[in-house]
Amino acid sequence: MAENLRLTTTVAAVLAVFLEDPQAPHYGFDLTRATGQPSGTMYPILLRLERAGWLEAHWEEIDEAVAERPARRYYRLTPDGLATACSQVAALRKQLGRASKAQKEQVAW
Amino acid sequence: MAENLRLTTTVAAVLAVFLEDPQAPHYGFDLTRATGQPSGTMYPILLRLERAGWLEAHWEEIDEAVAERPARRYYRLTPDGLATACSQVAALRKQLGRASKAQKEQVAW
DNA sequence: TTCTGCCATGTAGGTATTCTACATAGGGGT
DNA sequence: ACCCCTATGTAGAATACCTACATGGCAGAA
C-alpha cells in the first residue's frame, strides 16, 4: 500500500514522468533519457519504488530468436502509487512555489 | 561563485524560503520552523550552502549582558547564490510540471 | 531550588541515496 | 576486429539525511 520512501528530487523526477500519463508504462532506459539520470541511479530507484508498492513491473515478451534488442522491463504506477505520488509531488511543487515571487522578478521563464 | 552542490528536496525547501524575499536574512532556528526540518538536517545544509558560496553569514550583534536569548547566525543569499538558486529551483519546478495533467484529473488542489 | 520548557546552534553515528565506473550481452555498421 | 547502440544491472565510494544528544542561558512553575 505505497509504503514510505524518501521523495528525493531524482525520485520525484521519475514519478513526474509517470504522472504525465498515469496509464502509460515506462522502462528504465527510457526513463534515464527522460530524466537525465544515469543508469546507476535509475535502476535502484525503480527497484525501491517497486518494493514500496508504487510501481508494478513485468518483462516485455519478445521472441528471443528474432529479437533486435534486449527485452525491456516495463513499470507502471499502481493505484496506490498513483495517489501517493500525486499528492507527494504536488506537495513538493507547492513548497517550491514559495519561490515564485523572486523568480518572476528575475527572468522570464 | 555558487559552486556545485546537490539540489535535494530539503535544500530546495530552504532555498525556496530565501527566494520568497531574496533580500531578507534568515537564521537556522527560523528555517527549521519554516521548513519543518530538524536542526540536525538544517545546520549542515546551511554550512554547505555557505561553503558553496550561495549564502553569506554573520553573527547577530547583541549585548551579551542583557541578552534574553542566544545570538543568531544570520544567512543571506549572495548575488551568485540568488541567480543559481533561482534557475535551479525553476528547473526542478519545470521537471515536476510534467505531472500537471494527472494532478488536474485527480483532485482539486 | 529543582524541574521543565524555550531559544539557538551544533555534533555523532548510523542509514539511505546518489554518483562514477564497470559488467553483461546481442545486433549492426565500418 | 572494433566500436557504438540498446538495455539492465552491480560495486564501492561519496554525499546527504535522520535520530538523538550536547551546550547554555533565561523564565516560570512546583
PDB file of C-alpha atoms (C1' of nucleotides) in Angstrom:
ATOM      1  CA  MET A   1       0.000   0.000   0.000  1.00  0.00           C
ATOM      2  CA  ALA A   2       2.523   2.546  -1.212  1.00  0.00           C
ATOM      3  CA  GLU A   3       4.882   2.439   1.728  1.00  0.00           C
ATOM      4  CA  ASN A   4       7.196   5.114   2.930  1.00  0.00           C
ATOM      5  CA  LEU A   5      10.234   6.140   0.993  1.00  0.00           C
ATOM      6  CA  ARG A   6      12.135   9.361   0.648  1.00  0.00           C
ATOM      7  CA  LEU A   7      10.867  11.663  -2.033  1.00  0.00           C
ATOM      8  CA  THR A   8      14.168  12.973  -3.316  1.00  0.00           C
ATOM      9  CA  THR A   9      14.408  15.215  -6.345  1.00  0.00           C
ATOM     10  CA  THR A  10      15.505  12.333  -8.555  1.00  0.00           C
ATOM     11  CA  VAL A  11      12.661  10.115  -7.354  1.00  0.00           C
ATOM     12  CA  ALA A  12      10.241  12.992  -7.895  1.00  0.00           C
ATOM     13  CA  ALA A  13      11.547  13.457 -11.424  1.00  0.00           C
ATOM     14  CA  VAL A  14      10.881   9.801 -12.176  1.00  0.00           C
ATOM     15  CA  LEU A  15       7.385   9.970 -10.723  1.00  0.00           C
ATOM     16  CA  ALA A  16       6.673  13.116 -12.709  1.00  0.00           C
ATOM     17  CA  VAL A  17       7.298  11.206 -15.916  1.00  0.00           C
ATOM     18  CA  PHE A  18       4.876   8.514 -14.832  1.00  0.00           C
ATOM     19  CA  LEU A  19       2.279  11.070 -13.805  1.00  0.00           C
ATOM     20  CA  GLU A  20       2.434  12.676 -17.223  1.00  0.00           C
ATOM     21  CA  ASP A  21       0.266   9.812 -18.396  1.00  0.00           C
ATOM     22  CA  PRO A  22      -0.546   7.540 -15.441  1.00  0.00           C
ATOM     23  CA  GLN A  23      -1.604   4.556 -17.553  1.00  0.00           C
ATOM     24  CA  ALA A  24       1.466   4.515 -19.772  1.00  0.00           C
ATOM     25  CA  PRO A  25       4.219   2.032 -18.918  1.00  0.00           C
ATOM     26  CA  HIS A  26       7.881   3.014 -18.887  1.00  0.00           C
ATOM     27  CA  TYR A  27      11.151   1.156 -18.808  1.00  0.00           C
ATOM     28  CA  GLY A  28      14.487   2.017 -17.273  1.00  0.00           C
ATOM     29  CA  PHE A  29      16.470   3.125 -20.272  1.00  0.00           C
ATOM     30  CA  ASP A  30      13.560   5.255 -21.390  1.00  0.00           C
ATOM     31  CA  LEU A  31      13.492   6.994 -18.023  1.00  0.00           C
ATOM     32  CA  THR A  32      17.224   7.619 -17.955  1.00  0.00           C
ATOM     33  CA  ARG A  33      16.801   9.663 -21.130  1.00  0.00           C
ATOM     34  CA  ALA A  34      13.667  11.428 -19.932  1.00  0.00           C
ATOM     35  CA  THR A  35      15.174  12.474 -16.621  1.00  0.00           C
ATOM     36  CA  GLY A  36      18.866  12.669 -17.461  1.00  0.00           C
ATOM     37  CA  GLN A  37      19.726  10.348 -14.591  1.00  0.00           C
ATOM     38  CA  PRO A  38      22.473   7.745 -15.067  1.00  0.00           C
ATOM     39  CA  SER A  39      21.546   4.082 -15.052  1.00  0.00           C
ATOM     40  CA  GLY A  40      23.287   3.534 -11.734  1.00  0.00           C
ATOM     41  CA  THR A  41      20.823   5.956 -10.174  1.00  0.00           C
ATOM     42  CA  MET A  42      17.740   4.940 -12.127  1.00  0.00           C
ATOM     43  CA  TYR A  43      17.599   1.195 -11.623  1.00  0.00           C
ATOM     44  CA  PRO A  44      17.971   1.284  -7.841  1.00  0.00           C
ATOM     45  CA  ILE A  45      15.172   3.856  -7.740  1.00  0.00           C
ATOM     46  CA  LEU A  46      12.878   1.641  -9.796  1.00  0.00           C
ATOM     47  CA  LEU A  47      13.654  -1.297  -7.510  1.00  0.00           C
ATOM     48  CA  ARG A  48      12.806   0.774  -4.457  1.00  0.00           C
ATOM     49  CA  LEU A  49       9.595   2.073  -5.993  1.00  0.00           C
ATOM     50  CA  GLU A  50       8.550  -1.452  -6.939  1.00  0.00           C
ATOM     51  CA  ARG A  51       9.336  -2.853  -3.495  1.00  0.00           C
ATOM     52  CA  ALA A  52       7.447   0.000  -1.877  1.00  0.00           C
ATOM     53  CA  GLY A  53       4.402  -0.802  -3.966  1.00  0.00           C
ATOM     54  CA  TRP A  54       4.280   2.412  -6.002  1.00  0.00           C
ATOM     55  CA  LEU A  55       5.133   0.611  -9.242  1.00  0.00           C
ATOM     56  CA  GLU A  56       4.415  -2.828 -10.652  1.00  0.00           C
ATOM     57  CA  ALA A  57       6.623  -4.387 -13.285  1.00  0.00           C
ATOM     58  CA  HIS A  58       6.728  -7.106 -15.914  1.00  0.00           C
ATOM     59  CA  TRP A  59       9.206  -8.266 -18.543  1.00  0.00           C
ATOM     60  CA  GLU A  60       8.460  -7.499 -22.112  1.00  0.00           C
ATOM     61  CA  GLU A  61       7.669 -10.675 -24.031  1.00  0.00           C
ATOM     62  CA  ILE A  62       9.706 -10.807 -27.204  1.00  0.00           C
ATOM     63  CA  ASP A  63      10.734 -13.681 -29.411  1.00  0.00           C
ATOM     64  CA  GLU A  64      14.367 -14.086 -28.430  1.00  0.00           C
ATOM     65  CA  ALA A  65      15.210 -15.698 -31.748  1.00  0.00           C
ATOM     66  CA  VAL A  66      14.140 -12.640 -33.722  1.00  0.00           C
ATOM     67  CA  ALA A  67      14.990 -10.019 -31.118  1.00  0.00           C
ATOM     68  CA  GLU A  68      16.836  -6.941 -32.268  1.00  0.00           C
ATOM     69  CA  ARG A  69      17.368  -5.597 -28.777  1.00  0.00           C
ATOM     70  CA  PRO A  70      17.290  -6.797 -25.148  1.00  0.00           C
ATOM     71  CA  ALA A  71      13.911  -7.252 -23.519  1.00  0.00           C
ATOM     72  CA  ARG A  72      12.631  -4.308 -21.530  1.00  0.00           C
ATOM     73  CA  ARG A  73      11.264  -4.369 -18.030  1.00  0.00           C
ATOM     74  CA  TYR A  74       8.119  -2.281 -18.044  1.00  0.00           C
ATOM     75  CA  TYR A  75       6.920  -0.376 -14.989  1.00  0.00           C
ATOM     76  CA  ARG A  76       3.526   1.126 -14.332  1.00  0.00           C
ATOM     77  CA  LEU A  77       2.027   3.034 -11.423  1.00  0.00           C
ATOM     78  CA  THR A  78      -0.155   1.032  -9.090  1.00  0.00           C
ATOM     79  CA  PRO A  79      -3.418   2.702  -7.983  1.00  0.00           C
ATOM     80  CA  ASP A  80      -1.902   3.358  -4.566  1.00  0.00           C
ATOM     81  CA  GLY A  81       1.280   4.586  -6.196  1.00  0.00           C
ATOM     82  CA  LEU A  82      -0.649   6.979  -8.367  1.00  0.00           C
ATOM     83  CA  ALA A  83      -2.493   8.514  -5.450  1.00  0.00           C
ATOM     84  CA  THR A  84       0.563   8.779  -3.253  1.00  0.00           C
ATOM     85  CA  ALA A  85       2.848  10.080  -5.987  1.00  0.00           C
ATOM     86  CA  CYS A  86       0.275  12.640  -6.989  1.00  0.00           C
ATOM     87  CA  SER A  87      -0.079  14.139  -3.554  1.00  0.00           C
ATOM     88  CA  GLN A  88       3.625  13.981  -2.733  1.00  0.00           C
ATOM     89  CA  VAL A  89       4.724  15.622  -5.960  1.00  0.00           C
ATOM     90  CA  ALA A  90       2.034  18.246  -5.542  1.00  0.00           C
ATOM     91  CA  ALA A  91       3.267  18.949  -2.013  1.00  0.00           C
ATOM     92  CA  LEU A  92       6.818  19.380  -3.270  1.00  0.00           C
ATOM     93  CA  ARG A  93       5.645  21.681  -6.030  1.00  0.00           C
ATOM     94  CA  LYS A  94       3.683  23.729  -3.552  1.00  0.00           C
ATOM     95  CA  GLN A  95       6.735  24.061  -1.343  1.00  0.00           C
ATOM     96  CA  LEU A  96       8.797  25.290  -4.268  1.00  0.00           C
ATOM     97  CA  GLY A  97       6.002  27.666  -5.183  1.00  0.00           C
ATOM     98  CA  ARG A  98       7.073  29.970  -2.373  1.00  0.00           C
ATOM     99  CA  ALA A  99       9.966  30.996  -4.586  1.00  0.00           C
ATOM    100  CA  SER A 100       7.705  32.273  -7.354  1.00  0.00           C
ATOM    101  CA  LYS A 101       7.967  35.939  -6.389  1.00  0.00           C
ATOM    102  CA  ALA A 102      11.712  36.090  -6.812  1.00  0.00           C
ATOM    103  CA  GLN A 103      11.541  34.087  -9.974  1.00  0.00           C
ATOM    104  CA  LYS A 104       9.147  36.489 -11.602  1.00  0.00           C
ATOM    105  CA  GLU A 105      11.322  39.427 -10.655  1.00  0.00           C
ATOM    106  CA  GLN A 106      14.467  37.893 -12.094  1.00  0.00           C
ATOM    107  CA  VAL A 107      13.877  36.442 -15.501  1.00  0.00           C
ATOM    108  CA  ALA A 108      11.127  35.467 -17.878  1.00  0.00           C
ATOM    109  CA  TRP A 109      10.773  31.737 -17.700  1.00  0.00           C
TER     110      TRP A 109
ATOM    111  CA  MET B   1      30.791  31.739  -7.455  1.00  0.00           C
ATOM    112  CA  ALA B   2      27.982  29.459  -6.341  1.00  0.00           C
ATOM    113  CA  GLU B   3      29.654  26.110  -6.707  1.00  0.00           C
ATOM    114  CA  ASN B   4      28.074  22.794  -7.348  1.00  0.00           C
ATOM    115  CA  LEU B   5      26.011  21.053  -4.738  1.00  0.00           C
ATOM    116  CA  ARG B   6      23.145  18.629  -4.873  1.00  0.00           C
ATOM    117  CA  LEU B   7      19.747  20.205  -5.034  1.00  0.00           C
ATOM    118  CA  THR B   8      17.883  17.805  -2.757  1.00  0.00           C
ATOM    119  CA  THR B   9      14.310  18.390  -1.687  1.00  0.00           C
ATOM    120  CA  THR B  10      15.371  19.670   1.702  1.00  0.00           C
ATOM    121  CA  VAL B  11      17.915  22.051   0.185  1.00  0.00           C
ATOM    122  CA  ALA B  12      15.284  23.219  -2.289  1.00  0.00           C
ATOM    123  CA  ALA B  13      12.873  23.854   0.564  1.00  0.00           C
ATOM    124  CA  VAL B  14      15.447  26.039   2.300  1.00  0.00           C
ATOM    125  CA  LEU B  15      16.229  27.952  -0.875  1.00  0.00           C
ATOM    126  CA  ALA B  16      12.533  28.467  -1.535  1.00  0.00           C
ATOM    127  CA  VAL B  17      12.238  30.290   1.779  1.00  0.00           C
ATOM    128  CA  PHE B  18      15.153  32.550   0.870  1.00  0.00           C
ATOM    129  CA  LEU B  19      13.760  33.177  -2.606  1.00  0.00           C
ATOM    130  CA  GLU B  20      10.459  34.277  -1.140  1.00  0.00           C
ATOM    131  CA  ASP B  21      12.182  37.547  -0.337  1.00  0.00           C
ATOM    132  CA  PRO B  22      15.761  37.450  -1.621  1.00  0.00           C
ATOM    133  CA  GLN B  23      16.994  40.392   0.468  1.00  0.00           C
ATOM    134  CA  ALA B  24      15.664  39.142   3.800  1.00  0.00           C
ATOM    135  CA  PRO B  25      18.099  37.374   6.117  1.00  0.00           C
ATOM    136  CA  HIS B  26      17.189  34.148   7.917  1.00  0.00           C
ATOM    137  CA  TYR B  27      18.673  32.138  10.760  1.00  0.00           C
ATOM    138  CA  GLY B  28      18.728  28.426  11.422  1.00  0.00           C
ATOM    139  CA  PHE B  29      16.032  28.053  14.018  1.00  0.00           C
ATOM    140  CA  ASP B  30      13.758  30.239  11.920  1.00  0.00           C
ATOM    141  CA  LEU B  31      14.262  27.969   8.939  1.00  0.00           C
ATOM    142  CA  THR B  32      13.658  24.781  10.901  1.00  0.00           C
ATOM    143  CA  ARG B  33      10.186  26.096  11.695  1.00  0.00           C
ATOM    144  CA  ALA B  34       9.535  27.361   8.167  1.00  0.00           C
ATOM    145  CA  THR B  35      10.517  24.091   6.512  1.00  0.00           C
ATOM    146  CA  GLY B  36       9.739  21.562   9.237  1.00  0.00           C
ATOM    147  CA  GLN B  37      13.273  20.180   9.025  1.00  0.00           C
ATOM    148  CA  PRO B  38      15.031  19.102  12.236  1.00  0.00           C
ATOM    149  CA  SER B  39      18.079  21.042  13.376  1.00  0.00           C
ATOM    150  CA  GLY B  40      20.361  18.119  12.604  1.00  0.00           C
ATOM    151  CA  THR B  41      19.353  18.457   8.968  1.00  0.00           C
ATOM    152  CA  MET B  42      19.172  22.242   8.784  1.00  0.00           C
ATOM    153  CA  TYR B  43      22.540  23.345  10.139  1.00  0.00           C
ATOM    154  CA  PRO B  44      24.624  21.059   7.937  1.00  0.00           C
ATOM    155  CA  ILE B  45      22.675  22.352   4.937  1.00  0.00           C
ATOM    156  CA  LEU B  46      23.385  25.968   5.870  1.00  0.00           C
ATOM    157  CA  LEU B  47      27.069  25.132   6.268  1.00  0.00           C
ATOM    158  CA  ARG B  48      27.171  23.538   2.836  1.00  0.00           C
ATOM    159  CA  LEU B  49      25.334  26.449   1.224  1.00  0.00           C
ATOM    160  CA  GLU B  50      27.703  28.909   2.841  1.00  0.00           C
ATOM    161  CA  ARG B  51      30.814  26.973   1.820  1.00  0.00           C
ATOM    162  CA  ALA B  52      29.477  26.683  -1.727  1.00  0.00           C
ATOM    163  CA  GLY B  53      29.037  30.452  -1.873  1.00  0.00           C
ATOM    164  CA  TRP B  54      25.249  30.520  -2.196  1.00  0.00           C
ATOM    165  CA  LEU B  55      24.830  32.104   1.231  1.00  0.00           C
ATOM    166  CA  GLU B  56      26.823  34.553   3.289  1.00  0.00           C
ATOM    167  CA  ALA B  57      26.521  34.681   7.052  1.00  0.00           C
ATOM    168  CA  HIS B  58      27.237  36.860  10.063  1.00  0.00           C
ATOM    169  CA  TRP B  59      26.607  36.647  13.798  1.00  0.00           C
ATOM    170  CA  GLU B  60      23.956  38.839  15.261  1.00  0.00           C
ATOM    171  CA  GLU B  61      25.487  41.502  17.485  1.00  0.00           C
ATOM    172  CA  ILE B  62      23.706  41.556  20.803  1.00  0.00           C
ATOM    173  CA  ASP B  63      24.720  42.858  24.211  1.00  0.00           C
ATOM    174  CA  GLU B  64      25.553  39.623  25.999  1.00  0.00           C
ATOM    175  CA  ALA B  65      24.920  41.198  29.371  1.00  0.00           C
ATOM    176  CA  VAL B  66      21.303  42.000  28.541  1.00  0.00           C
ATOM    177  CA  ALA B  67      20.663  39.088  26.228  1.00  0.00           C
ATOM    178  CA  GLU B  68      17.437  37.173  26.640  1.00  0.00           C
ATOM    179  CA  ARG B  69      18.319  34.564  24.063  1.00  0.00           C
ATOM    180  CA  PRO B  70      21.370  33.181  22.267  1.00  0.00           C
ATOM    181  CA  ALA B  71      22.795  35.168  19.381  1.00  0.00           C
ATOM    182  CA  ARG B  72      21.558  34.195  15.962  1.00  0.00           C
ATOM    183  CA  ARG B  73      23.642  33.477  12.909  1.00  0.00           C
ATOM    184  CA  TYR B  74      22.014  35.273  10.016  1.00  0.00           C
ATOM    185  CA  TYR B  75      22.246  33.996   6.455  1.00  0.00           C
ATOM    186  CA  ARG B  76      21.524  35.833   3.230  1.00  0.00           C
ATOM    187  CA  LEU B  77      21.684  34.883  -0.446  1.00  0.00           C
ATOM    188  CA  THR B  78      24.748  36.088  -2.303  1.00  0.00           C
ATOM    189  CA  PRO B  79      24.137  37.543  -5.779  1.00  0.00           C
ATOM    190  CA  ASP B  80      25.532  34.376  -7.315  1.00  0.00           C
ATOM    191  CA  GLY B  81      23.510  32.281  -4.931  1.00  0.00           C
ATOM    192  CA  LEU B  82      20.355  34.098  -5.889  1.00  0.00           C
ATOM    193  CA  ALA B  83      20.894  33.562  -9.599  1.00  0.00           C
ATOM    194  CA  THR B  84      21.892  29.923  -9.228  1.00  0.00           C
ATOM    195  CA  ALA B  85      19.138  29.072  -6.767  1.00  0.00           C
ATOM    196  CA  CYS B  86      16.578  30.757  -8.972  1.00  0.00           C
ATOM    197  CA  SER B  87      17.463  28.809 -12.066  1.00  0.00           C
ATOM    198  CA  GLN B  88      17.913  25.501 -10.242  1.00  0.00           C
ATOM    199  CA  VAL B  89      14.605  25.732  -8.416  1.00  0.00           C
ATOM    200  CA  ALA B  90      12.910  26.773 -11.643  1.00  0.00           C
ATOM    201  CA  ALA B  91      14.419  23.784 -13.433  1.00  0.00           C
ATOM    202  CA  LEU B  92      13.159  21.456 -10.736  1.00  0.00           C
ATOM    203  CA  ARG B  93       9.718  23.018 -10.872  1.00  0.00           C
ATOM    204  CA  LYS B  94       9.666  22.639 -14.613  1.00  0.00           C
ATOM    205  CA  GLN B  95      10.596  18.996 -14.358  1.00  0.00           C
ATOM    206  CA  LEU B  96       7.827  18.378 -11.840  1.00  0.00           C
ATOM    207  CA  GLY B  97       5.457  20.342 -14.047  1.00  0.00           C
ATOM    208  CA  ARG B  98       5.154  17.342 -16.339  1.00  0.00           C
ATOM    209  CA  ALA B  99       2.874  15.814 -13.732  1.00  0.00           C
ATOM    210  CA  SER B 100       0.291  18.556 -14.038  1.00  0.00           C
ATOM    211  CA  LYS B 101      -2.067  16.634 -16.299  1.00  0.00           C
ATOM    212  CA  ALA B 102      -2.570  13.779 -13.873  1.00  0.00           C
ATOM    213  CA  GLN B 103      -2.866  16.168 -10.983  1.00  0.00           C
ATOM    214  CA  LYS B 104      -5.706  18.076 -12.588  1.00  0.00           C
ATOM    215  CA  GLU B 105      -7.546  14.878 -13.371  1.00  0.00           C
ATOM    216  CA  GLN B 106      -7.287  13.509  -9.862  1.00  0.00           C
ATOM    217  CA  VAL B 107      -8.159  16.104  -7.300  1.00  0.00           C
ATOM    218  CA  ALA B 108      -8.694  19.797  -6.858  1.00  0.00           C
ATOM    219  CA  TRP B 109      -5.614  21.207  -5.216  1.00  0.00           C
TER     220      TRP B 109
ATOM    221  C1'  DT C   1      15.925  25.332  44.318  1.00  0.00           C
ATOM    222  C1'  DT C   2      14.995  21.962  41.321  1.00  0.00           C
ATOM    223  C1'  DC C   3      12.444  20.963  37.339  1.00  0.00           C
ATOM    224  C1'  DT C   4      10.668  21.845  32.969  1.00  0.00           C
ATOM    225  C1'  DG C   5      10.380  24.300  28.775  1.00  0.00           C
ATOM    226  C1'  DC C   6      12.011  27.651  25.270  1.00  0.00           C
ATOM    227  C1'  DC C   7      15.577  29.622  22.303  1.00  0.00           C
ATOM    228  C1'  DA C   8      19.532  28.712  19.362  1.00  0.00           C
ATOM    229  C1'  DT C   9      23.396  26.352  17.453  1.00  0.00           C
ATOM    230  C1'  DG C  10      25.642  22.421  16.642  1.00  0.00           C
ATOM    231  C1'  DT C  11      27.849  17.347  16.625  1.00  0.00           C
ATOM    232  C1'  DA C  12      27.817  11.993  16.416  1.00  0.00           C
ATOM    233  C1'  DG C  13      26.738   7.866  14.359  1.00  0.00           C
ATOM    234  C1'  DG C  14      24.084   5.050  11.556  1.00  0.00           C
ATOM    235  C1'  DT C  15      21.292   4.619   7.461  1.00  0.00           C
ATOM    236  C1'  DA C  16      19.678   5.941   2.896  1.00  0.00           C
ATOM    237  C1'  DT C  17      20.640   7.756  -1.510  1.00  0.00           C
ATOM    238  C1'  DT C  18      23.420   9.099  -5.335  1.00  0.00           C
ATOM    239  C1'  DC C  19      27.443   9.070  -8.358  1.00  0.00           C
ATOM    240  C1'  DT C  20      31.172   7.092 -11.163  1.00  0.00           C
ATOM    241  C1'  DA C  21      32.585   3.251 -13.194  1.00  0.00           C
ATOM    242  C1'  DC C  22      32.189  -1.083 -14.780  1.00  0.00           C
ATOM    243  C1'  DA C  23      29.872  -5.760 -16.303  1.00  0.00           C
ATOM    244  C1'  DT C  24      26.980  -8.226 -19.438  1.00  0.00           C
ATOM    245  C1'  DA C  25      25.135  -9.339 -23.981  1.00  0.00           C
ATOM    246  C1'  DG C  26      23.349  -9.354 -28.697  1.00  0.00           C
ATOM    247  C1'  DG C  27      22.781  -6.563 -33.100  1.00  0.00           C
ATOM    248  C1'  DG C  28      24.526  -3.592 -36.680  1.00  0.00           C
ATOM    249  C1'  DG C  29      27.913  -0.854 -39.087  1.00  0.00           C
ATOM    250  C1'  DT C  30      32.791   0.056 -40.894  1.00  0.00           C
TER     251       DT C  30
ATOM    252  C1'  DA D   1      38.132  -6.900 -35.359  1.00  0.00           C
ATOM    253  C1'  DC D   2      36.359  -2.929 -33.309  1.00  0.00           C
ATOM    254  C1'  DC D   3      33.113   0.324 -31.780  1.00  0.00           C
ATOM    255  C1'  DC D   4      28.503   2.116 -30.918  1.00  0.00           C
ATOM    256  C1'  DC D   5      23.599   1.390 -29.558  1.00  0.00           C
ATOM    257  C1'  DT D   6      20.143  -0.774 -26.732  1.00  0.00           C
ATOM    258  C1'  DA D   7      19.080  -2.413 -22.110  1.00  0.00           C
ATOM    259  C1'  DT D   8      19.632  -3.894 -17.378  1.00  0.00           C
ATOM    260  C1'  DG D   9      22.204  -4.112 -13.535  1.00  0.00           C
ATOM    261  C1'  DT D  10      26.108  -4.203  -9.650  1.00  0.00           C
ATOM    262  C1'  DA D  11      30.242  -2.385  -6.714  1.00  0.00           C
ATOM    263  C1'  DG D  12      32.178   0.829  -3.976  1.00  0.00           C
ATOM    264  C1'  DA D  13      32.931   5.419  -2.657  1.00  0.00           C
ATOM    265  C1'  DA D  14      30.942   9.841  -1.686  1.00  0.00           C
ATOM    266  C1'  DT D  15      27.201  12.543  -0.124  1.00  0.00           C
ATOM    267  C1'  DA D  16      23.048  13.627   2.423  1.00  0.00           C
ATOM    268  C1'  DC D  17      19.681  12.722   5.804  1.00  0.00           C
ATOM    269  C1'  DC D  18      17.631  11.360  10.288  1.00  0.00           C
ATOM    270  C1'  DT D  19      17.502  10.433  15.263  1.00  0.00           C
ATOM    271  C1'  DA D  20      19.443  11.545  19.227  1.00  0.00           C
ATOM    272  C1'  DC D  21      22.133  14.118  22.076  1.00  0.00           C
ATOM    273  C1'  DA D  22      25.161  18.294  23.864  1.00  0.00           C
ATOM    274  C1'  DT D  23      25.535  23.047  25.265  1.00  0.00           C
ATOM    275  C1'  DG D  24      23.983  27.066  27.804  1.00  0.00           C
ATOM    276  C1'  DG D  25      21.309  30.781  29.468  1.00  0.00           C
ATOM    277  C1'  DC D  26      16.766  32.564  30.690  1.00  0.00           C
ATOM    278  C1'  DA D  27      11.957  32.202  32.517  1.00  0.00           C
ATOM    279  C1'  DG D  28       8.326  30.324  35.044  1.00  0.00           C
ATOM    280  C1'  DA D  29       6.314  26.736  37.916  1.00  0.00           C
ATOM    281  C1'  DA D  30       6.420  23.391  41.779  1.00  0.00           C
TER     282       DA D  30
END
